XYZ file of C-alpha atoms in Angstrom:
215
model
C -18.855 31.376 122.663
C -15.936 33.605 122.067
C -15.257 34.853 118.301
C -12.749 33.749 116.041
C -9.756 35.648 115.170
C -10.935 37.679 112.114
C -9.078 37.566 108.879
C -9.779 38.646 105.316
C -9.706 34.979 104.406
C -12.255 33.956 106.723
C -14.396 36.443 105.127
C -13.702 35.614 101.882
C -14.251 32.183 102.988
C -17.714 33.073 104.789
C -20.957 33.423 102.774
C -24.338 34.870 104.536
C -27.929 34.755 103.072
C -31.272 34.913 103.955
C -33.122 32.318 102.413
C -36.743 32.097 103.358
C -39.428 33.302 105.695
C -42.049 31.535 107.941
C -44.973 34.332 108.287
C -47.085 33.056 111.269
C -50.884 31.903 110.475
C -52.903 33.638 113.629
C -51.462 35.677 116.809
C -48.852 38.199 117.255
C -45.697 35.235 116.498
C -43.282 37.293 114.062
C -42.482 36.764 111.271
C -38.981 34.517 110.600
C -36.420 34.556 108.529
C -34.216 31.333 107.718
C -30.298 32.874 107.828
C -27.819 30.128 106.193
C -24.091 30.719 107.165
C -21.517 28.620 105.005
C -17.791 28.193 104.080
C -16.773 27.796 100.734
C -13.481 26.907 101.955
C -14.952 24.041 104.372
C -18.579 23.349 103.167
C -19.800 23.539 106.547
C -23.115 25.265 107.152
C -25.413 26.598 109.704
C -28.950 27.157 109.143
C -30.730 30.331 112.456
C -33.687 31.760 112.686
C -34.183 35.828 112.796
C -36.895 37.769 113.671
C -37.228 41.605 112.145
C -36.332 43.206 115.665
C -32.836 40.406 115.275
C -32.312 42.655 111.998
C -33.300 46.043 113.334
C -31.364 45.600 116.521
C -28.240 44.513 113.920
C -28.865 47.568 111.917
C -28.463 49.851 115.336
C -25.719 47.942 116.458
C -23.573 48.232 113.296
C -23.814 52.100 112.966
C -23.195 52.252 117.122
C -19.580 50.019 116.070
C -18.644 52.583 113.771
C -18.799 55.589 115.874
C -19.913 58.068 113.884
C -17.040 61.245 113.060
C -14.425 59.182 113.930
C -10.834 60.052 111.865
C -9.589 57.078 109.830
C -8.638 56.818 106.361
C -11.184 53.508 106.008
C -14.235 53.475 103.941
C -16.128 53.851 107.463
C -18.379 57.038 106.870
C -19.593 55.081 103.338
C -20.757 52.402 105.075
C -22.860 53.611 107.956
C -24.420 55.496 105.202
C -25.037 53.117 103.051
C -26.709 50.982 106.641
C -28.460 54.385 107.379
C -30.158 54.013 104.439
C -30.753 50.859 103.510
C -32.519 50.331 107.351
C -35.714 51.048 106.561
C -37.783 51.898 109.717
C -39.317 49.012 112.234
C -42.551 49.848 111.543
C -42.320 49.056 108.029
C -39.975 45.775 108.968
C -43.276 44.580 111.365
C -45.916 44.578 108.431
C -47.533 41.259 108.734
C -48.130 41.043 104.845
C -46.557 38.949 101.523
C -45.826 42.130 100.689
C -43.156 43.842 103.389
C -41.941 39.690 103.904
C -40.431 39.308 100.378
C -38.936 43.259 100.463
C -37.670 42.705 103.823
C -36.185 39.373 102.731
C -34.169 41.377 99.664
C -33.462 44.381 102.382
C -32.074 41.819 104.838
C -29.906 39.985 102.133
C -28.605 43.009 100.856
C -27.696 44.319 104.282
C -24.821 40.788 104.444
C -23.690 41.651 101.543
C -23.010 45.205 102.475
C -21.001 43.821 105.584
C -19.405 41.157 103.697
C -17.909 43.374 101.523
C -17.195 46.119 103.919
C -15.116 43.682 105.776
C -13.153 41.925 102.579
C -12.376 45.559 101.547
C -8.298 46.316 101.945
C -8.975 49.783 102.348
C -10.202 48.985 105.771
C -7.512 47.233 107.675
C -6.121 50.585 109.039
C -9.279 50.929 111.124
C -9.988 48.853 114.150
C -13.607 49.433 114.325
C -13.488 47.896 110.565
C -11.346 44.889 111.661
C -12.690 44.241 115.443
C -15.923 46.294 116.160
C -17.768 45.467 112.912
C -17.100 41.357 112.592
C -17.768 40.991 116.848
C -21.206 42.455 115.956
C -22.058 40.337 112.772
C -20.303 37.432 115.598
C -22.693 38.266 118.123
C -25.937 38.348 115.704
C -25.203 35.415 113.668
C -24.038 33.127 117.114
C -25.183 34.624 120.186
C -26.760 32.374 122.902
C -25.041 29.128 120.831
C -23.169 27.237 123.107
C -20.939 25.373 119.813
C -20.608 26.004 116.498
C -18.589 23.835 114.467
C -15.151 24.846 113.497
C -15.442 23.885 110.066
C -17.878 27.066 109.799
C -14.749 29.240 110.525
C -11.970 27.486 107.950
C -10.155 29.906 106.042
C -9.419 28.893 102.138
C -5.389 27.777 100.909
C -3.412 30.806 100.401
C -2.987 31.747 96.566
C -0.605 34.149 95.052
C -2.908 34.964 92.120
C -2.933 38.703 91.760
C -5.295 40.339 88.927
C -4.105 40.844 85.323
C -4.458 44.297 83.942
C -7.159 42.342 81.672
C -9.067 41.833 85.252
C -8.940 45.357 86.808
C -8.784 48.823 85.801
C -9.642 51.615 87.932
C -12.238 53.746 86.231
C -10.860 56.819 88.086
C -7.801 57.190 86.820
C -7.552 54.298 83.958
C -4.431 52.503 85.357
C -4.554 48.911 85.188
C -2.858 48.299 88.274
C -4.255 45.714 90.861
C -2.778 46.156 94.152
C -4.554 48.014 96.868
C -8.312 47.241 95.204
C -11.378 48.268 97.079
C -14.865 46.840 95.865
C -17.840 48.577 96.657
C -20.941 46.635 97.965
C -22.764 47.927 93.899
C -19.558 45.970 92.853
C -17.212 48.546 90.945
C -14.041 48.255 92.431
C -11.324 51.178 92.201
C -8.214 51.852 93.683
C -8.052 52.254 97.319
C -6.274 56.019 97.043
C -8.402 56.866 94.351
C -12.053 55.715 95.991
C -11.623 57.089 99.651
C -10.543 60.474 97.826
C -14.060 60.259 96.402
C -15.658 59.118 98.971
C -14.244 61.821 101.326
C -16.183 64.273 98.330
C -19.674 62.370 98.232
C -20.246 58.871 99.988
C -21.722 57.565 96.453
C -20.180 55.281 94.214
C -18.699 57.445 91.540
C -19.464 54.750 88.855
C -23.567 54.188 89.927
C -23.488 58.497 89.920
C -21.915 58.404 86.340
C -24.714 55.866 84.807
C -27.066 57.555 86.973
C -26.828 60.960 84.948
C -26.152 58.890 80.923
């Protein structure tokens, strides 16, 4: 099954969760987590089954896509942080307890929701292993070894020309409220893309989280 063409529509369009987890009674079965891939745009839906070595292998293979000390002016070197750390070890992952089930099931959640935003973000269309590497990788985990997936699952939503008010955004880091060129962060605070990568480029932390961090 070859990939889509990738757009920031069909990402905004695209919504990933994990939404359950079938923990095996007797034997060495893993553990498996229910993954439900829809389009808001469509309504279509797929429902796959991961294992934790499907989620650990992801992990790797994200942080391998972004080829660590590359040059670009994306928010690249933020994100595999941010997958650095929030990839706990397999070890952990492979507990066969309530427990490690329900924090892996938050862990795994969060780790789509890192992507999706990393891959909505504006800020990263300069970089190709932002626009190609990163979404053939979420491609090949979410639909590898299916020979068809419906088409609907790919729609992309009507073009708009709504653009924020200055009641909607204003950049914390320099108090414009101007909403062109807006990167949000996978915590959710969204700045300026000029303004966030210089930050960024100073400590991968979001400079908001750090500033309610030390109130």
């Amino acid at each position: 099954m070859q990939p889509p063409f990738y757009s920031d529509g069909l990402f905004k369009a695209m919504t990933f969760a994990v939404t359950a987890a079938s923990i095996p009674h007797r034997g060495s079965a893993p553990t498996l987590y229910t993954v439900v891939v829809g389009n808001k745009a469509s309504g279509a839906t797929i429902t796959l089954t991961k294992t934790t070595d499907d989620f650990n292998k992801f992990g790797v293979n994200l942080c391998a896509a972004l080829d660590l000390g590359h040059v670009c002016e994306a928010t690249c070197p933020w994100f595999f942080a941010h997958i650095k750390a929030s990839t706990r070890p397999k070890h952990n992952w492979c507990l066969p307890d309530a427990v490690a089930v329900e924090r892996n099931l938050q862990t795994f959640d969060d780790l789509f929701r890192a992507v999706r935003s990393f891959l909505q973000s504006s800020a990263n269309t300069t970089c190709h292993r932002a626009t190609t590497r990163i979404p053939n990788v979420l491609f090949d985990f979410l639909f590898d070894h299916m020979d068809y997936i419906d088409p609907a699952v790919f729609a992309e939503p009507p073009p708009t020309k709504r653009r924020l008010s200055f009641q909607d955004f204003r950049c914390s880091l320099c108090s414009v409220p101007h909403s062109s060129d807006v990167t949000t962060l996978t915590c959710g605070h969204a700045f300026h893309d000029e303004c966030i990568l210089n930050e960024l480029n100073k400590h991968m932390t979001c400079p908001s989280c750090a500033m309610a961090a030390a109130s």
